[in-house]
Amino acid sequence: MFKYLKYSVKITPMISRNSSNKNSSRDGLDYCANIVRQHDYENFIATLLMTKTIRSPALVVRAFNVEVARVQDQTSDSQTAAFRVQFWLDTINYIYKKDQTISKIPANPIAKELFKVCKSYSLPRRHLEKLVSSRSNLLKSKYFKTLEDIERYADDTVSSVYYLLLSVAGITDIHADHAASHLGKSQGLTNILRYVKESLFNL
């Protein structure tokens, strides 16, 4: 029943801007939406069901997560992957630098839009860093040694997204954080099991 959503997407701009900047902002938001739609379709659909006021920033957060997660799939060269991970760590540093302006942010549409979201919604830096560092650690270790490692990875890569979405929605509640943690771990474990199943079928 959501088939039409794949082809027609309306995204509400996050911040009011003058007319000269609206097209640029529109392009950046559309880019983020397309990245999520192409590589994380289930969460793309879920995000479209959010209220208009938080839909755009939520898609930007999702796009950042997708872009970081794709590093390990885009190259088999460990050094190239490390450079790409470092790019996003550096981008986070740029975003949270005091009195930073968008002109100093790397010329990447996701980075630019993430800067706007972070400044508008005061996103916690630690959750963005976890999304990157957890993928970086997996690139180095290649596999999980214990169930606790899997749960930690799920918490860092999925729960962190939900923590950021709670920040976008202006929700600061310990019970909501607790629910986000459990939801993220459950979804993360499910994603890993699905990946294992697909990998076995492709052997």
PDB file of C-alpha atoms in Angstrom:
ATOM      1  CA  MET A   1       0.000   0.000   0.000  1.00  0.00           C
ATOM      2  CA  PHE A   2       3.027   2.263   0.270  1.00  0.00           C
ATOM      3  CA  LYS A   3       4.167   1.672  -3.294  1.00  0.00           C
ATOM      4  CA  TYR A   4       3.330   5.211  -4.374  1.00  0.00           C
ATOM      5  CA  LEU A   5       5.583   6.642  -1.674  1.00  0.00           C
ATOM      6  CA  LYS A   6       8.594   5.262  -3.503  1.00  0.00           C
ATOM      7  CA  TYR A   7       7.973   7.627  -6.368  1.00  0.00           C
ATOM      8  CA  SER A   8       6.499  10.698  -4.732  1.00  0.00           C
ATOM      9  CA  VAL A   9       8.170  12.179  -1.688  1.00  0.00           C
ATOM     10  CA  LYS A  10       7.560  15.515  -0.058  1.00  0.00           C
ATOM     11  CA  ILE A  11      10.064  16.692   2.497  1.00  0.00           C
ATOM     12  CA  THR A  12       9.435  19.715   4.666  1.00  0.00           C
ATOM     13  CA  PRO A  13      12.441  22.060   4.994  1.00  0.00           C
ATOM     14  CA  MET A  14      13.836  22.203   8.526  1.00  0.00           C
ATOM     15  CA  ILE A  15      14.737  25.860   8.730  1.00  0.00           C
ATOM     16  CA  SER A  16      13.275  28.910   7.066  1.00  0.00           C
ATOM     17  CA  ARG A  17      15.808  30.373   4.637  1.00  0.00           C
ATOM     18  CA  ASN A  18      15.881  33.116   2.057  1.00  0.00           C
ATOM     19  CA  SER A  19      14.907  32.239  -1.500  1.00  0.00           C
ATOM     20  CA  SER A  20      18.496  32.054  -2.769  1.00  0.00           C
ATOM     21  CA  ASN A  21      19.253  29.221  -0.357  1.00  0.00           C
ATOM     22  CA  LYS A  22      16.022  27.275  -0.744  1.00  0.00           C
ATOM     23  CA  ASN A  23      17.003  25.453  -3.924  1.00  0.00           C
ATOM     24  CA  SER A  24      20.324  24.405  -2.418  1.00  0.00           C
ATOM     25  CA  SER A  25      18.580  23.184   0.723  1.00  0.00           C
ATOM     26  CA  ARG A  26      15.971  21.378  -1.355  1.00  0.00           C
ATOM     27  CA  ASP A  27      18.692  19.589  -3.324  1.00  0.00           C
ATOM     28  CA  GLY A  28      20.497  18.558  -0.136  1.00  0.00           C
ATOM     29  CA  LEU A  29      17.356  17.194   1.475  1.00  0.00           C
ATOM     30  CA  ASP A  30      16.363  15.362  -1.703  1.00  0.00           C
ATOM     31  CA  TYR A  31      19.825  13.812  -1.855  1.00  0.00           C
ATOM     32  CA  CYS A  32      19.504  12.579   1.739  1.00  0.00           C
ATOM     33  CA  ALA A  33      16.036  11.185   1.068  1.00  0.00           C
ATOM     34  CA  ASN A  34      17.227   9.345  -2.038  1.00  0.00           C
ATOM     35  CA  ILE A  35      20.182   7.803  -0.198  1.00  0.00           C
ATOM     36  CA  VAL A  36      17.876   6.434   2.497  1.00  0.00           C
ATOM     37  CA  ARG A  37      15.309   5.284  -0.055  1.00  0.00           C
ATOM     38  CA  GLN A  38      17.912   3.386  -2.075  1.00  0.00           C
ATOM     39  CA  HIS A  39      19.847   1.775   0.753  1.00  0.00           C
ATOM     40  CA  ASP A  40      17.532   1.641   3.780  1.00  0.00           C
ATOM     41  CA  TYR A  41      14.066   1.402   2.303  1.00  0.00           C
ATOM     42  CA  GLU A  42      12.275   0.038   5.368  1.00  0.00           C
ATOM     43  CA  ASN A  43      13.432   2.937   7.518  1.00  0.00           C
ATOM     44  CA  PHE A  44      12.720   5.316   4.644  1.00  0.00           C
ATOM     45  CA  ILE A  45       9.067   4.256   4.715  1.00  0.00           C
ATOM     46  CA  ALA A  46       8.987   4.492   8.514  1.00  0.00           C
ATOM     47  CA  THR A  47      10.419   8.013   8.375  1.00  0.00           C
ATOM     48  CA  LEU A  48       7.776   9.145   5.884  1.00  0.00           C
ATOM     49  CA  LEU A  49       5.155   8.260   8.489  1.00  0.00           C
ATOM     50  CA  MET A  50       6.638  10.765  10.941  1.00  0.00           C
ATOM     51  CA  THR A  51       5.121  14.200  11.384  1.00  0.00           C
ATOM     52  CA  LYS A  52       6.223  16.830   8.869  1.00  0.00           C
ATOM     53  CA  THR A  53       8.082  18.868  11.465  1.00  0.00           C
ATOM     54  CA  ILE A  54      10.639  16.134  12.138  1.00  0.00           C
ATOM     55  CA  ARG A  55      10.572  14.184   8.872  1.00  0.00           C
ATOM     56  CA  SER A  56      13.324  16.158   7.138  1.00  0.00           C
ATOM     57  CA  PRO A  57      15.870  16.121   9.984  1.00  0.00           C
ATOM     58  CA  ALA A  58      15.084  12.442  10.575  1.00  0.00           C
ATOM     59  CA  LEU A  59      15.943  11.668   6.948  1.00  0.00           C
ATOM     60  CA  VAL A  60      19.209  13.567   7.305  1.00  0.00           C
ATOM     61  CA  VAL A  61      20.127  11.509  10.374  1.00  0.00           C
ATOM     62  CA  ARG A  62      19.200   8.326   8.518  1.00  0.00           C
ATOM     63  CA  ALA A  63      21.233   9.397   5.485  1.00  0.00           C
ATOM     64  CA  PHE A  64      24.297   9.977   7.644  1.00  0.00           C
ATOM     65  CA  ASN A  65      23.908   6.531   9.178  1.00  0.00           C
ATOM     66  CA  VAL A  66      23.491   4.922   5.754  1.00  0.00           C
ATOM     67  CA  GLU A  67      26.543   6.674   4.343  1.00  0.00           C
ATOM     68  CA  VAL A  68      28.721   5.559   7.241  1.00  0.00           C
ATOM     69  CA  ALA A  69      27.354   2.006   7.133  1.00  0.00           C
ATOM     70  CA  ARG A  70      28.075   1.758   3.399  1.00  0.00           C
ATOM     71  CA  VAL A  71      31.805   2.340   3.848  1.00  0.00           C
ATOM     72  CA  GLN A  72      32.514  -1.357   4.332  1.00  0.00           C
ATOM     73  CA  ASP A  73      30.424  -2.248   1.275  1.00  0.00           C
ATOM     74  CA  GLN A  74      31.911   0.340  -1.073  1.00  0.00           C
ATOM     75  CA  THR A  75      35.477  -0.911  -0.992  1.00  0.00           C
ATOM     76  CA  SER A  76      37.454  -4.012  -0.077  1.00  0.00           C
ATOM     77  CA  ASP A  77      40.603  -1.974   0.496  1.00  0.00           C
ATOM     78  CA  SER A  78      41.105  -1.390   4.214  1.00  0.00           C
ATOM     79  CA  GLN A  79      43.083   1.814   3.737  1.00  0.00           C
ATOM     80  CA  THR A  80      40.417   3.360   1.512  1.00  0.00           C
ATOM     81  CA  ALA A  81      37.744   2.386   4.030  1.00  0.00           C
ATOM     82  CA  ALA A  82      39.798   3.924   6.836  1.00  0.00           C
ATOM     83  CA  PHE A  83      40.096   7.190   4.885  1.00  0.00           C
ATOM     84  CA  ARG A  84      36.328   7.319   4.391  1.00  0.00           C
ATOM     85  CA  VAL A  85      35.680   6.658   8.065  1.00  0.00           C
ATOM     86  CA  GLN A  86      38.156   9.379   8.981  1.00  0.00           C
ATOM     87  CA  PHE A  87      36.367  11.786   6.654  1.00  0.00           C
ATOM     88  CA  TRP A  88      33.191  11.421   8.698  1.00  0.00           C
ATOM     89  CA  LEU A  89      35.020  11.705  12.010  1.00  0.00           C
ATOM     90  CA  ASP A  90      36.650  14.899  10.744  1.00  0.00           C
ATOM     91  CA  THR A  91      33.267  16.144   9.540  1.00  0.00           C
ATOM     92  CA  ILE A  92      31.802  15.686  13.018  1.00  0.00           C
ATOM     93  CA  ASN A  93      34.725  17.652  14.433  1.00  0.00           C
ATOM     94  CA  TYR A  94      34.060  20.452  11.945  1.00  0.00           C
ATOM     95  CA  ILE A  95      30.345  20.487  12.767  1.00  0.00           C
ATOM     96  CA  TYR A  96      30.892  20.854  16.501  1.00  0.00           C
ATOM     97  CA  LYS A  97      33.685  23.401  16.273  1.00  0.00           C
ATOM     98  CA  LYS A  98      32.772  26.579  18.132  1.00  0.00           C
ATOM     99  CA  ASP A  99      31.248  29.326  15.961  1.00  0.00           C
ATOM    100  CA  GLN A 100      31.410  27.071  12.929  1.00  0.00           C
ATOM    101  CA  THR A 101      29.771  28.182   9.674  1.00  0.00           C
ATOM    102  CA  ILE A 102      28.361  26.027   6.911  1.00  0.00           C
ATOM    103  CA  SER A 103      30.951  27.342   4.454  1.00  0.00           C
ATOM    104  CA  LYS A 104      33.644  25.487   6.420  1.00  0.00           C
ATOM    105  CA  ILE A 105      31.802  22.155   6.277  1.00  0.00           C
ATOM    106  CA  PRO A 106      33.069  19.672   3.633  1.00  0.00           C
ATOM    107  CA  ALA A 107      31.307  19.953   0.273  1.00  0.00           C
ATOM    108  CA  ASN A 108      29.153  16.900   0.799  1.00  0.00           C
ATOM    109  CA  PRO A 109      25.337  17.236   0.773  1.00  0.00           C
ATOM    110  CA  ILE A 110      24.870  14.941   3.761  1.00  0.00           C
ATOM    111  CA  ALA A 111      27.565  16.755   5.740  1.00  0.00           C
ATOM    112  CA  LYS A 112      25.984  20.132   4.955  1.00  0.00           C
ATOM    113  CA  GLU A 113      22.491  19.029   5.945  1.00  0.00           C
ATOM    114  CA  LEU A 114      23.792  17.289   9.061  1.00  0.00           C
ATOM    115  CA  PHE A 115      25.439  20.540  10.123  1.00  0.00           C
ATOM    116  CA  LYS A 116      22.084  22.341   9.842  1.00  0.00           C
ATOM    117  CA  VAL A 117      20.295  19.637  11.828  1.00  0.00           C
ATOM    118  CA  CYS A 118      22.944  19.551  14.556  1.00  0.00           C
ATOM    119  CA  LYS A 119      22.791  23.319  14.969  1.00  0.00           C
ATOM    120  CA  SER A 120      18.992  23.470  14.866  1.00  0.00           C
ATOM    121  CA  TYR A 121      18.292  20.540  17.185  1.00  0.00           C
ATOM    122  CA  SER A 122      21.468  20.389  19.310  1.00  0.00           C
ATOM    123  CA  LEU A 123      22.114  16.745  18.512  1.00  0.00           C
ATOM    124  CA  PRO A 124      24.383  14.965  21.015  1.00  0.00           C
ATOM    125  CA  ARG A 125      27.795  14.533  19.447  1.00  0.00           C
ATOM    126  CA  ARG A 126      28.500  11.206  21.147  1.00  0.00           C
ATOM    127  CA  HIS A 127      25.760   9.377  19.247  1.00  0.00           C
ATOM    128  CA  LEU A 128      27.068  10.536  15.871  1.00  0.00           C
ATOM    129  CA  GLU A 129      30.566   9.477  16.876  1.00  0.00           C
ATOM    130  CA  LYS A 130      29.311   6.049  17.941  1.00  0.00           C
ATOM    131  CA  LEU A 131      27.755   5.516  14.520  1.00  0.00           C
ATOM    132  CA  VAL A 132      31.175   6.058  12.971  1.00  0.00           C
ATOM    133  CA  SER A 133      33.481   4.457  15.549  1.00  0.00           C
ATOM    134  CA  SER A 134      31.430   1.252  15.749  1.00  0.00           C
ATOM    135  CA  ARG A 135      31.770   0.749  11.973  1.00  0.00           C
ATOM    136  CA  SER A 136      35.472   1.587  12.187  1.00  0.00           C
ATOM    137  CA  ASN A 137      35.987  -1.007  14.912  1.00  0.00           C
ATOM    138  CA  LEU A 138      34.170  -3.645  12.869  1.00  0.00           C
ATOM    139  CA  LEU A 139      36.395  -2.933   9.869  1.00  0.00           C
ATOM    140  CA  LYS A 140      39.387  -3.736  12.064  1.00  0.00           C
ATOM    141  CA  SER A 141      38.048  -6.795  13.888  1.00  0.00           C
ATOM    142  CA  LYS A 142      36.005  -8.242  10.970  1.00  0.00           C
ATOM    143  CA  TYR A 143      33.810 -10.364  13.251  1.00  0.00           C
ATOM    144  CA  PHE A 144      32.125 -10.545  16.662  1.00  0.00           C
ATOM    145  CA  LYS A 145      33.637 -12.687  19.398  1.00  0.00           C
ATOM    146  CA  THR A 146      30.745 -12.741  21.873  1.00  0.00           C
ATOM    147  CA  LEU A 147      27.028 -12.061  22.066  1.00  0.00           C
ATOM    148  CA  GLU A 148      27.867  -9.010  24.153  1.00  0.00           C
ATOM    149  CA  ASP A 149      29.915  -7.673  21.236  1.00  0.00           C
ATOM    150  CA  ILE A 150      26.910  -8.078  18.954  1.00  0.00           C
ATOM    151  CA  GLU A 151      24.589  -6.333  21.411  1.00  0.00           C
ATOM    152  CA  ARG A 152      27.060  -3.474  21.829  1.00  0.00           C
ATOM    153  CA  TYR A 153      27.359  -3.101  18.070  1.00  0.00           C
ATOM    154  CA  ALA A 154      23.569  -3.089  17.689  1.00  0.00           C
ATOM    155  CA  ASP A 155      23.269  -0.473  20.412  1.00  0.00           C
ATOM    156  CA  ASP A 156      25.950   1.732  18.858  1.00  0.00           C
ATOM    157  CA  THR A 157      24.698   1.454  15.274  1.00  0.00           C
ATOM    158  CA  VAL A 158      20.916   1.328  15.689  1.00  0.00           C
ATOM    159  CA  SER A 159      19.996   2.615  19.139  1.00  0.00           C
ATOM    160  CA  SER A 160      22.182   5.661  18.504  1.00  0.00           C
ATOM    161  CA  VAL A 161      19.959   6.568  15.553  1.00  0.00           C
ATOM    162  CA  TYR A 162      16.887   6.407  17.783  1.00  0.00           C
ATOM    163  CA  TYR A 163      18.577   8.554  20.429  1.00  0.00           C
ATOM    164  CA  LEU A 164      19.248  11.151  17.738  1.00  0.00           C
ATOM    165  CA  LEU A 165      15.651  10.985  16.530  1.00  0.00           C
ATOM    166  CA  LEU A 166      14.455  11.538  20.090  1.00  0.00           C
ATOM    167  CA  SER A 167      16.632  14.648  20.199  1.00  0.00           C
ATOM    168  CA  VAL A 168      15.129  15.855  16.930  1.00  0.00           C
ATOM    169  CA  ALA A 169      11.661  15.367  18.425  1.00  0.00           C
ATOM    170  CA  GLY A 170      12.681  17.258  21.559  1.00  0.00           C
ATOM    171  CA  ILE A 171      12.126  14.251  23.823  1.00  0.00           C
ATOM    172  CA  THR A 172      14.377  13.978  26.870  1.00  0.00           C
ATOM    173  CA  ASP A 173      13.022  11.141  28.949  1.00  0.00           C
ATOM    174  CA  ILE A 174      14.863   8.258  30.582  1.00  0.00           C
ATOM    175  CA  HIS A 175      12.048   5.838  29.759  1.00  0.00           C
ATOM    176  CA  ALA A 176      12.135   6.845  26.093  1.00  0.00           C
ATOM    177  CA  ASP A 177      15.905   6.326  26.083  1.00  0.00           C
ATOM    178  CA  HIS A 178      15.433   2.909  27.652  1.00  0.00           C
ATOM    179  CA  ALA A 179      12.884   1.944  25.010  1.00  0.00           C
ATOM    180  CA  ALA A 180      15.164   3.249  22.240  1.00  0.00           C
ATOM    181  CA  SER A 181      18.011   1.128  23.570  1.00  0.00           C
ATOM    182  CA  HIS A 182      15.950  -2.067  23.553  1.00  0.00           C
ATOM    183  CA  LEU A 183      14.393  -1.287  20.179  1.00  0.00           C
ATOM    184  CA  GLY A 184      17.787  -0.581  18.648  1.00  0.00           C
ATOM    185  CA  LYS A 185      19.341  -3.762  19.996  1.00  0.00           C
ATOM    186  CA  SER A 186      16.409  -5.850  18.779  1.00  0.00           C
ATOM    187  CA  GLN A 187      16.477  -4.296  15.327  1.00  0.00           C
ATOM    188  CA  GLY A 188      20.257  -4.575  15.137  1.00  0.00           C
ATOM    189  CA  LEU A 189      20.221  -8.269  16.038  1.00  0.00           C
ATOM    190  CA  THR A 190      17.476  -8.868  13.491  1.00  0.00           C
ATOM    191  CA  ASN A 191      19.484  -7.098  10.792  1.00  0.00           C
ATOM    192  CA  ILE A 192      22.529  -9.240  11.536  1.00  0.00           C
ATOM    193  CA  LEU A 193      20.487 -12.453  11.405  1.00  0.00           C
ATOM    194  CA  ARG A 194      18.972 -11.393   8.091  1.00  0.00           C
ATOM    195  CA  TYR A 195      22.414 -10.642   6.712  1.00  0.00           C
ATOM    196  CA  VAL A 196      23.702 -14.063   7.805  1.00  0.00           C
ATOM    197  CA  LYS A 197      20.756 -15.762   6.109  1.00  0.00           C
ATOM    198  CA  GLU A 198      21.309 -13.841   2.863  1.00  0.00           C
ATOM    199  CA  SER A 199      25.031 -14.604   2.953  1.00  0.00           C
ATOM    200  CA  LEU A 200      24.391 -18.332   3.364  1.00  0.00           C
ATOM    201  CA  PHE A 201      22.014 -18.359   0.404  1.00  0.00           C
ATOM    202  CA  ASN A 202      24.622 -16.578  -1.715  1.00  0.00           C
ATOM    203  CA  LEU A 203      27.392 -19.089  -0.996  1.00  0.00           C
TER     204      LEU A 203
END
